[in-house]
Tab-separated table of C-alpha atoms in Angstrom:
chain	number	residue	atom	x	y	z
A	270	MET	CA	28.829	16.204	-49.454
A	271	GLY	CA	29.879	19.523	-47.923
A	272	GLN	CA	30.849	17.910	-44.615
A	273	GLY	CA	34.418	19.182	-44.811
A	274	ARG	CA	33.554	22.812	-45.457
A	275	GLN	CA	34.388	25.291	-42.707
A	276	GLU	CA	31.163	27.052	-41.718
A	277	LYS	CA	31.127	30.752	-41.062
A	278	VAL	CA	29.889	31.470	-37.536
A	279	SER	CA	28.175	34.806	-36.977
A	280	THR	CA	26.306	36.342	-34.037
A	281	SER	CA	24.214	39.479	-33.737
A	282	LEU	CA	23.841	40.028	-29.998
A	283	ALA	CA	26.364	41.861	-27.867
A	284	GLY	CA	27.936	39.963	-25.004
A	285	ALA	CA	26.281	42.368	-22.593
A	286	VAL	CA	22.887	40.872	-23.475
A	287	SER	CA	23.862	37.472	-22.160
A	288	GLU	CA	25.419	39.031	-19.079
A	289	GLU	CA	22.278	41.056	-18.397
A	290	ILE	CA	20.051	37.988	-18.721
A	291	SER	CA	22.311	35.973	-16.412
A	292	ALA	CA	22.257	38.756	-13.839
A	293	SER	CA	18.456	38.961	-13.988
A	294	LEU	CA	18.161	35.205	-13.483
A	295	ALA	CA	20.728	34.966	-10.693
A	296	PRO	CA	18.014	35.021	-7.980
A	297	VAL	CA	16.145	32.256	-9.803
A	298	ASP	CA	19.341	30.209	-10.078
A	299	ALA	CA	19.875	30.555	-6.328
A	300	GLU	CA	16.242	29.678	-5.609
A	301	LEU	CA	16.460	26.554	-7.752
A	302	GLU	CA	19.581	25.409	-5.924
A	303	ARG	CA	17.988	26.074	-2.543
A	304	ARG	CA	14.570	24.566	-3.143
A	305	TYR	CA	15.508	21.752	-5.521
A	306	PRO	CA	18.930	20.380	-4.560
A	307	GLY	CA	18.081	16.927	-5.946
A	308	ASP	CA	18.329	13.528	-4.317
A	309	PRO	CA	20.952	13.401	-1.549
A	310	GLY	CA	22.519	10.318	-3.111
A	311	THR	CA	22.502	8.380	0.147
A	312	ARG	CA	20.963	4.968	0.662
A	313	GLN	CA	17.195	4.916	1.122
A	314	PRO	CA	15.896	1.992	3.197
A	315	VAL	CA	13.333	-0.209	1.479
A	316	HIS	CA	11.067	-0.196	4.515
A	317	THR	CA	10.452	1.126	8.010
A	318	VAL	CA	9.599	-1.177	10.908
A	319	TYR	CA	7.645	0.287	13.825
A	320	VAL	CA	8.095	-1.201	17.306
A	321	PRO	CA	6.249	0.219	20.350
A	322	GLY	CA	8.479	1.938	22.896
A	323	ASP	CA	7.628	-0.555	25.633
A	324	VAL	CA	8.375	-3.546	23.378
A	325	PHE	CA	11.668	-2.420	21.841
A	326	ALA	CA	14.636	-4.337	23.245
A	327	ALA	CA	18.278	-4.998	22.469
A	328	GLY	CA	17.361	-8.153	20.545
A	329	THR	CA	14.422	-6.753	18.573
A	330	ILE	CA	16.119	-6.652	15.171
A	331	ARG	CA	17.550	-10.148	15.472
A	332	SER	CA	14.213	-11.413	16.775
A	333	TRP	CA	12.380	-10.042	13.729
A	334	GLY	CA	14.889	-11.748	11.446
A	335	ASP	CA	14.576	-15.045	13.269
A	336	GLN	CA	10.777	-14.918	13.221
A	337	ALA	CA	10.815	-14.170	9.497
A	338	LEU	CA	13.158	-17.115	8.844
A	339	ALA	CA	10.941	-19.373	10.934
A	340	ALA	CA	7.921	-18.318	8.887
A	341	LEU	CA	9.767	-19.219	5.696
A	342	ASP	CA	10.806	-22.589	7.109
A	343	GLU	CA	7.235	-23.371	8.123
A	344	HIS	CA	5.240	-22.015	5.188
A	345	ALA	CA	7.675	-22.023	2.210
A	346	PRO	CA	10.736	-24.104	3.084
A	347	ASP	CA	12.429	-24.005	-0.319
A	348	ALA	CA	12.801	-21.833	-3.383
A	349	ALA	CA	10.188	-23.681	-5.418
A	350	SER	CA	7.448	-23.427	-2.791
A	351	PHE	CA	8.163	-19.757	-2.102
A	352	ALA	CA	8.134	-18.986	-5.838
A	353	ALA	CA	4.866	-20.855	-6.264
A	354	VAL	CA	3.192	-18.726	-3.592
A	355	LEU	CA	4.342	-15.449	-5.164
A	356	GLY	CA	4.202	-16.439	-8.818
A	357	LEU	CA	7.927	-16.026	-9.450
A	358	GLY	CA	9.367	-17.459	-12.651
A	359	ASP	CA	11.902	-20.271	-12.629
A	360	ASP	CA	14.727	-17.851	-13.401
A	361	LEU	CA	13.968	-15.810	-10.269
A	362	ALA	CA	12.985	-18.547	-7.819
A	363	GLU	CA	16.422	-19.518	-6.549
A	364	PRO	CA	18.143	-16.103	-6.709
A	365	VAL	CA	15.282	-14.397	-4.863
A	366	HIS	CA	14.854	-17.121	-2.244
A	367	SER	CA	18.559	-17.362	-1.459
A	368	ARG	CA	18.958	-13.591	-1.245
A	369	VAL	CA	15.898	-13.237	0.988
A	370	ARG	CA	17.294	-15.802	3.424
A	371	ALA	CA	20.723	-14.179	3.369
A	372	LYS	CA	19.162	-10.755	3.979
A	373	LEU	CA	17.148	-12.029	6.944
A	374	GLU	CA	20.269	-13.522	8.433
A	375	ARG	CA	22.522	-10.518	7.775
A	376	GLU	CA	20.324	-7.401	7.902
A	377	PRO	CA	16.663	-8.207	8.552
A	378	VAL	CA	15.642	-4.591	9.252
A	379	GLU	CA	16.892	-1.584	7.276
A	380	ASP	CA	15.046	1.118	9.196
A	381	LEU	CA	13.568	0.837	12.691
A	382	ARG	CA	11.416	3.383	14.448
A	383	VAL	CA	10.747	3.079	18.171
A	384	ASP	CA	7.153	4.247	18.390
A	385	PHE	CA	5.859	6.609	21.052
A	386	GLU	CA	2.724	7.567	19.123
A	387	ASP	CA	-0.190	5.337	18.058
A	388	GLY	CA	1.725	2.120	18.646
A	389	TYR	CA	2.500	3.217	22.204
A	390	GLY	CA	-0.460	5.331	23.278
A	391	ARG	CA	-0.873	7.474	26.373
A	392	ARG	CA	1.068	6.289	29.405
A	393	PRO	CA	2.008	7.814	32.761
A	394	ASP	CA	4.740	10.406	32.234
A	395	ALA	CA	7.271	8.513	34.319
A	396	GLU	CA	6.724	5.396	32.232
A	397	GLU	CA	7.234	7.171	28.911
A	398	ASP	CA	10.245	9.043	30.316
A	399	GLU	CA	11.897	5.747	31.168
A	400	ALA	CA	10.993	4.155	27.824
A	401	ALA	CA	12.476	7.104	25.917
A	402	ALA	CA	15.693	6.964	27.936
A	403	ARG	CA	15.904	3.190	27.381
A	404	ALA	CA	15.408	3.619	23.628
A	405	ALA	CA	18.316	6.070	23.510
A	406	ARG	CA	20.579	3.743	25.484
A	407	LEU	CA	19.732	0.666	23.417
A	408	ILE	CA	20.140	2.443	20.084
A	409	ALA	CA	23.475	3.941	21.147
A	410	GLU	CA	24.660	0.490	22.263
A	411	ALA	CA	23.493	-1.075	19.001
A	412	TYR	CA	25.534	1.369	16.921
A	413	GLU	CA	28.530	0.852	19.176
A	414	LYS	CA	28.307	-2.946	18.855
A	415	GLY	CA	27.570	-2.933	15.132
A	416	THR	CA	24.130	-4.547	15.576
A	417	ALA	CA	22.055	-1.500	14.628
A	418	ALA	CA	19.900	-1.189	11.557
A	419	PRO	CA	21.287	1.270	8.981
A	420	CYS	CA	18.614	3.747	10.124
A	421	MET	CA	17.093	3.995	13.607
A	422	GLY	CA	15.172	6.549	15.631
A	423	ILE	CA	11.814	7.336	17.195
A	424	ARG	CA	8.361	8.508	16.242
A	425	MET	CA	7.291	11.072	18.821
A	426	LYS	CA	3.792	12.290	19.541
A	427	CYS	CA	2.537	15.049	17.271
A	428	MET	CA	2.458	18.825	17.676
A	429	GLU	CA	-1.258	19.004	18.441
A	430	ALA	CA	-2.105	20.680	21.751
A	431	PRO	CA	-3.229	17.658	23.825
A	432	VAL	CA	0.064	15.753	23.364
A	433	ARG	CA	2.514	18.473	22.296
A	434	ASP	CA	4.377	18.823	25.597
A	435	ARG	CA	4.629	15.054	25.945
A	436	GLY	CA	6.050	14.683	22.462
A	437	ILE	CA	8.613	17.419	23.006
A	438	ARG	CA	9.717	15.913	26.316
A	439	THR	CA	10.099	12.434	24.822
A	440	LEU	CA	12.202	13.785	21.956
A	441	ASP	CA	14.331	15.782	24.398
A	442	ILE	CA	14.955	12.740	26.607
A	443	PHE	CA	15.812	10.592	23.606
A	444	LEU	CA	18.219	13.037	21.962
A	445	THR	CA	19.810	13.935	25.297
A	446	GLY	CA	20.361	10.248	26.016
A	447	LEU	CA	22.109	9.792	22.679
A	448	MET	CA	24.352	12.794	23.304
A	449	GLU	CA	25.288	11.536	26.747
A	450	ALA	CA	26.049	8.116	25.251
A	451	GLY	CA	28.549	9.553	22.794
A	452	GLY	CA	26.666	11.621	20.235
A	453	LEU	CA	24.047	11.336	17.519
A	454	PRO	CA	24.512	8.303	15.252
A	455	GLY	CA	24.788	8.806	11.517
A	456	GLY	CA	21.668	6.756	10.864
A	457	LEU	CA	19.437	8.759	13.206
A	458	VAL	CA	15.907	9.312	11.877
A	459	LEU	CA	13.039	11.119	13.612
A	460	THR	CA	9.385	11.010	12.573
A	461	LEU	CA	6.862	13.772	13.241
A	462	PRO	CA	3.336	12.326	12.881
A	463	LYS	CA	-0.099	13.782	12.149
A	464	VAL	CA	1.160	17.017	10.658
A	465	THR	CA	-1.720	19.213	9.501
A	466	TYR	CA	-0.291	22.725	9.196
A	467	ALA	CA	3.087	23.937	7.986
A	468	GLU	CA	3.421	25.848	11.249
A	469	GLN	CA	3.752	22.525	13.082
A	470	VAL	CA	6.759	21.751	10.887
A	471	THR	CA	8.198	25.156	11.710
A	472	ALA	CA	7.756	24.364	15.406
A	473	MET	CA	9.727	21.146	14.942
A	474	VAL	CA	12.499	23.094	13.233
A	475	ARG	CA	12.691	25.583	16.125
A	476	LEU	CA	12.792	22.683	18.587
A	477	LEU	CA	15.712	21.030	16.821
A	478	GLU	CA	17.513	24.343	16.442
A	479	ALA	CA	17.304	24.839	20.210
A	480	PHE	CA	18.735	21.368	20.830
A	481	GLU	CA	21.578	21.913	18.376
A	482	GLU	CA	22.435	25.231	20.003
A	483	THR	CA	22.465	23.601	23.447
A	484	TYR	CA	25.122	21.099	22.369
A	485	GLY	CA	26.969	23.227	19.841
A	486	LEU	CA	25.986	20.943	16.975
A	487	GLU	CA	26.246	21.998	13.368
A	488	PRO	CA	23.055	23.859	12.361
A	489	GLY	CA	20.773	21.550	10.427
A	490	ARG	CA	22.424	18.398	11.793
A	491	ILE	CA	19.099	16.870	12.869
A	492	GLY	CA	16.527	16.129	10.191
A	493	PHE	CA	13.092	14.544	10.389
A	494	GLU	CA	10.365	12.832	8.398
A	495	ILE	CA	6.908	14.325	7.991
A	496	GLN	CA	4.039	11.893	8.264
A	497	ILE	CA	1.076	12.633	6.004
A	498	GLU	CA	-2.028	11.289	7.724
A	499	THR	CA	-4.698	13.973	7.331
A	500	SER	CA	-6.531	15.433	4.346
A	501	GLN	CA	-5.425	18.914	5.415
A	502	ALA	CA	-1.797	17.855	4.953
A	503	VAL	CA	-2.469	17.235	1.269
A	504	LEU	CA	-4.901	20.014	0.373
A	505	ALA	CA	-5.279	23.296	2.264
A	506	THR	CA	-8.499	25.283	2.588
A	507	ASP	CA	-7.331	27.632	-0.177
A	508	GLY	CA	-6.850	24.719	-2.574
A	509	THR	CA	-3.045	24.674	-2.464
A	510	ALA	CA	-0.895	21.646	-1.653
A	511	THR	CA	-0.105	21.884	2.058
A	512	VAL	CA	2.596	19.242	1.765
A	513	ALA	CA	4.620	21.531	-0.501
A	514	ARG	CA	4.470	24.245	2.149
A	515	MET	CA	5.574	21.738	4.764
A	516	ILE	CA	8.691	20.847	2.812
A	517	GLN	CA	9.655	24.503	2.610
A	518	ALA	CA	8.774	25.088	6.269
A	519	ALA	CA	11.265	22.370	7.209
A	520	GLU	CA	14.081	24.643	5.988
A	521	GLY	CA	16.105	21.792	4.527
A	522	ARG	CA	15.594	19.412	7.459
A	523	ALA	CA	12.841	17.266	5.922
A	524	THR	CA	14.214	13.895	4.882
A	525	GLY	CA	11.035	12.052	3.980
A	526	LEU	CA	7.260	12.101	3.555
A	527	HIS	CA	5.580	9.007	4.996
A	528	TYR	CA	2.028	8.136	4.009
A	529	GLY	CA	-0.186	6.939	6.870
A	530	THR	CA	-2.603	4.484	5.300
A	531	PHE	CA	-5.206	4.118	7.999
A	532	ASP	CA	-5.344	7.566	9.589
A	533	TYR	CA	-5.559	9.196	6.155
A	534	SER	CA	-8.225	6.764	4.919
A	535	ALA	CA	-10.297	7.263	8.069
A	536	CYS	CA	-9.951	11.034	7.727
A	537	LEU	CA	-11.623	10.792	4.310
A	538	GLY	CA	-14.370	8.505	5.590
A	539	VAL	CA	-13.133	5.338	3.855
A	540	SER	CA	-14.688	2.337	5.587
A	541	ALA	CA	-12.372	-0.026	7.431
A	542	ALA	CA	-12.797	-2.850	4.928
A	543	HIS	CA	-11.441	-0.659	2.115
A	544	GLN	CA	-8.574	1.078	3.889
A	545	ALA	CA	-5.493	-0.009	1.931
A	546	PRO	CA	-2.411	1.442	0.202
A	547	ASP	CA	-3.970	0.882	-3.235
A	548	HIS	CA	-7.254	2.703	-2.565
A	549	PRO	CA	-7.861	5.586	-5.031
A	550	ALA	CA	-7.730	8.062	-2.140
A	551	ALA	CA	-4.301	6.741	-1.205
A	552	ASP	CA	-3.106	7.004	-4.794
A	553	HIS	CA	-4.202	10.635	-4.961
A	554	ALA	CA	-2.466	11.572	-1.698
A	555	LYS	CA	0.785	9.889	-2.690
A	556	ALA	CA	0.705	11.442	-6.158
A	557	VAL	CA	0.472	14.919	-4.600
A	558	MET	CA	3.230	14.039	-2.128
A	559	GLN	CA	5.423	12.738	-4.947
A	560	VAL	CA	5.075	15.866	-7.072
A	561	ALA	CA	5.627	18.164	-4.083
A	562	ALA	CA	8.805	16.301	-3.108
A	563	ALA	CA	10.278	15.888	-6.587
A	564	GLY	CA	13.720	17.433	-6.837
A	565	THR	CA	13.737	18.643	-3.225
A	566	GLY	CA	15.783	15.757	-1.829
A	567	VAL	CA	12.802	14.691	0.302
A	568	ARG	CA	11.962	11.027	-0.209
A	569	LEU	CA	8.585	9.345	-0.288
A	570	SER	CA	7.452	6.282	1.652
A	571	ASP	CA	4.295	4.261	1.107
A	572	GLY	CA	2.209	3.102	4.048
A	573	SER	CA	1.417	-0.398	5.247
A	574	THR	CA	-1.095	-3.200	5.041
A	575	ASN	CA	-2.729	-4.392	8.254
A	576	VAL	CA	-3.280	-7.917	6.941
A	577	LEU	CA	-0.791	-9.975	8.939
A	578	PRO	CA	0.732	-13.277	7.701
A	579	VAL	CA	-0.268	-15.343	10.722
A	580	GLY	CA	-2.265	-18.533	11.292
A	581	PRO	CA	-2.458	-21.618	9.075
A	582	THR	CA	-0.334	-21.847	5.945
A	583	GLU	CA	-3.204	-20.987	3.613
A	584	LYS	CA	-3.842	-17.681	5.423
A	585	VAL	CA	-0.138	-16.885	5.537
A	586	HIS	CA	0.149	-17.468	1.807
A	587	ASP	CA	-2.840	-15.188	1.132
A	588	ALA	CA	-1.301	-12.423	3.259
A	589	TRP	CA	2.073	-12.903	1.575
A	590	ARG	CA	0.545	-12.598	-1.897
A	591	LEU	CA	-1.269	-9.420	-0.871
A	592	HIS	CA	1.837	-7.831	0.646
A	593	TYR	CA	4.034	-8.884	-2.276
A	594	GLY	CA	1.577	-7.406	-4.770
A	595	LEU	CA	1.233	-4.130	-2.881
A	596	THR	CA	5.013	-3.787	-2.613
A	597	ARG	CA	5.528	-4.456	-6.321
A	598	ARG	CA	2.780	-1.965	-7.132
A	599	ALA	CA	4.470	0.682	-4.998
A	600	LEU	CA	7.879	0.073	-6.590
A	601	ALA	CA	6.435	0.521	-10.066
A	602	ARG	CA	5.084	3.890	-8.915
A	603	ALA	CA	8.510	4.934	-7.561
A	604	TYR	CA	7.535	4.528	-3.913
A	605	TYR	CA	10.777	2.820	-2.945
A	606	GLN	CA	10.035	2.563	0.766
A	607	GLY	CA	7.079	1.275	2.793
A	608	TRP	CA	6.081	0.189	6.275
A	609	ASP	CA	6.231	-3.357	7.596
A	610	MET	CA	4.106	-4.106	10.646
A	611	HIS	CA	5.031	-7.721	11.414
A	612	PRO	CA	8.109	-9.993	11.097
A	613	GLY	CA	6.120	-12.118	8.674
A	614	HIS	CA	6.099	-9.225	6.217
A	615	LEU	CA	9.882	-9.269	5.835
A	616	PRO	CA	10.106	-12.293	3.480
A	617	THR	CA	7.697	-10.753	0.990
A	618	ARG	CA	9.129	-7.251	1.356
A	619	TYR	CA	12.541	-8.474	0.295
A	620	ALA	CA	11.163	-10.938	-2.250
A	621	ALA	CA	9.270	-8.120	-3.974
A	622	VAL	CA	12.223	-5.745	-3.865
A	623	PHE	CA	14.740	-8.326	-5.065
A	624	ALA	CA	12.482	-9.575	-7.865
A	625	PHE	CA	11.834	-5.981	-8.991
A	626	TYR	CA	15.537	-5.261	-9.397
A	627	ARG	CA	16.736	-8.654	-10.607
A	628	GLU	CA	14.175	-9.077	-13.363
A	629	GLY	CA	15.098	-5.794	-14.987
A	630	PHE	CA	18.741	-5.202	-14.182
A	631	GLU	CA	20.278	-6.885	-17.260
A	632	GLN	CA	18.241	-4.732	-19.628
A	633	ALA	CA	18.865	-1.604	-17.537
A	634	ALA	CA	22.615	-2.245	-17.396
A	635	ALA	CA	22.796	-2.896	-21.136
A	636	ARG	CA	20.848	0.269	-21.965
A	637	LEU	CA	23.066	2.336	-19.691
A	638	ALA	CA	26.195	0.802	-21.236
A	639	ARG	CA	25.002	1.724	-24.732
A	640	TYR	CA	24.182	5.243	-23.593
A	641	ALA	CA	27.592	5.665	-21.937
A	642	ASP	CA	29.382	4.334	-25.028
A	643	ARG	CA	27.145	6.293	-27.446
A	644	THR	CA	26.574	3.071	-29.374
A	645	GLY	CA	22.817	3.483	-29.755
A	646	GLY	CA	20.454	0.538	-30.000
A	647	ASP	CA	16.728	-0.008	-30.456
A	648	VAL	CA	15.883	2.629	-27.817
A	649	MET	CA	16.987	6.269	-28.004
A	650	ASP	CA	17.675	7.177	-24.385
A	651	GLU	CA	18.119	10.675	-23.021
A	652	PRO	CA	20.084	11.933	-19.992
A	653	ALA	CA	16.956	11.753	-17.828
A	654	THR	CA	16.571	8.077	-18.711
A	655	ALA	CA	20.240	7.437	-17.971
A	656	LYS	CA	19.633	9.000	-14.583
A	657	ALA	CA	16.695	6.679	-13.966
A	658	LEU	CA	18.614	3.606	-15.165
A	659	SER	CA	21.590	4.309	-12.922
A	660	GLY	CA	19.340	5.103	-9.972
A	661	TYR	CA	17.582	1.776	-10.469
A	662	LEU	CA	20.884	-0.106	-10.420
A	663	LEU	CA	22.165	1.797	-7.382
A	664	ARG	CA	19.017	1.007	-5.408
A	665	GLY	CA	19.383	-2.650	-6.336
A	666	LEU	CA	22.964	-2.624	-5.087
A	667	ASP	CA	22.081	-0.851	-1.840
A	668	CYS	CA	19.428	-3.335	-0.752
A	669	GLY	CA	21.373	-6.452	-1.756
A	670	ALA	CA	19.304	-7.437	-4.777
A	671	LEU	CA	22.311	-6.997	-7.061
A	672	ASP	CA	26.034	-7.622	-6.717
A	673	PRO	CA	28.624	-5.000	-7.740
A	674	ALA	CA	30.478	-7.462	-9.961
A	675	GLU	CA	27.468	-8.415	-12.072
A	676	VAL	CA	26.391	-4.802	-12.494
A	677	ALA	CA	29.908	-3.724	-13.476
A	678	ARG	CA	30.207	-6.618	-15.935
A	679	LEU	CA	26.994	-5.739	-17.774
A	680	SER	CA	27.101	-1.946	-17.551
A	681	GLY	CA	30.850	-1.361	-17.745
A	682	LEU	CA	30.453	1.118	-14.884
A	683	THR	CA	31.833	1.269	-11.381
A	684	ARG	CA	29.650	2.573	-8.588
A	685	ALA	CA	31.267	5.981	-9.049
A	686	GLY	CA	30.262	5.904	-12.700
A	687	LEU	CA	26.678	4.988	-11.800
A	688	GLU	CA	26.542	7.803	-9.283
A	689	GLY	CA	27.769	10.228	-11.935
A	690	PHE	CA	24.794	9.413	-14.137
A	691	ALA	CA	22.360	9.341	-11.202
A	692	ALA	CA	23.198	12.834	-9.956
A	693	PRO	CA	24.281	15.141	-12.774
A	694	ARG	CA	24.630	18.822	-12.038
A	695	ARG	CA	21.553	20.869	-12.825
A	696	GLY	CA	21.322	21.630	-16.546
A	697	GLU	CA	24.313	19.501	-17.472
A	698	LEU	CA	24.554	16.183	-19.276
A	699	THR	CA	26.772	13.600	-17.644
A	700	ALA	CA	28.658	11.243	-19.947
A	701	SER	CA	31.301	9.990	-17.548
A	702	ALA	CA	31.804	6.230	-17.654
A	703	GLU	CA	34.357	5.614	-14.939
């Protein structure tokens, strides 16, 4: 009743009021765009593999995949046995097992860091010089041949005084080698470890600016990850979150925050037996990191476990269950990346990731389809939830857990449609269903 009546629309404020308010908030609008640009929308690797600079070789990635496959063949040769170890349901056993094997054959490592820090140690300068130059040559060749991981780079030594010059020289040799081999690859990633003060991040920015100027590169071309391994990186002496300052000090170059499980735990006095990614101290650090990075486009990575899946089958299974559980725990907390320290960790990394996306994708796709079609259902979803649902599906597609055809069939959305929901413009609702 009364639905067809034309309502009278009246206003009381002059148009100048709105214009004045918009003008007063223009600096805030610009600040929001600068500080909180949102997720870059690019693929985030599910893990990072660290290989010491003296160990890294042309066949490292393939070797890790082969070792991981051999571990599966020896300790869980079929879908049923692998599922029994990890507690996977019958509906997930075969899809997860087959996808894990295919991943290890096709793309065993998503992100590789040649390590010149803790995993490499202090060496004679000539030795590290040569290792840095070799890393540049091998990575350039890998990208040229199509055998590279999607992301590759180095972890240099930190900006603390005793190793600062060595770290800068190693980075210079590495980047110069890439330029001389044809230029910086698109998947280049650099990691700055043991950052304690925002000024150390600023120093890294100035260093990269100088390199870009030397080669006439686009300003801001080279980004880097910040490794959070000290208590001072989380909480400053004045009680503020240092990590938030670090993100701003990076001037748009920070690509990720990586949690260092063991250095951070030791810094807080946690005994060796209790140093783990699920320790309450680790949860607190990562929660602060997560809030500081939210909306900035800087992504978060969990740390690692040092329990290696080696030895007799019983010990391997125990280590697999631990790693699988820690990875699933991290995914539930929106830590979509972690570190893997051994080839034997790859089967459970991908099993955890694939199970996480496959067990929930049908419900997520159906909910997103109802939201896109405005058909409702038993859950009233909002734009923020649609963003989370589409982001979940996109991550599943990127890592190989899901296939484009099955996602499109259940959601009614192409990848472009998913991306539209995942990255709406600030303050706008996205209802596109391409």
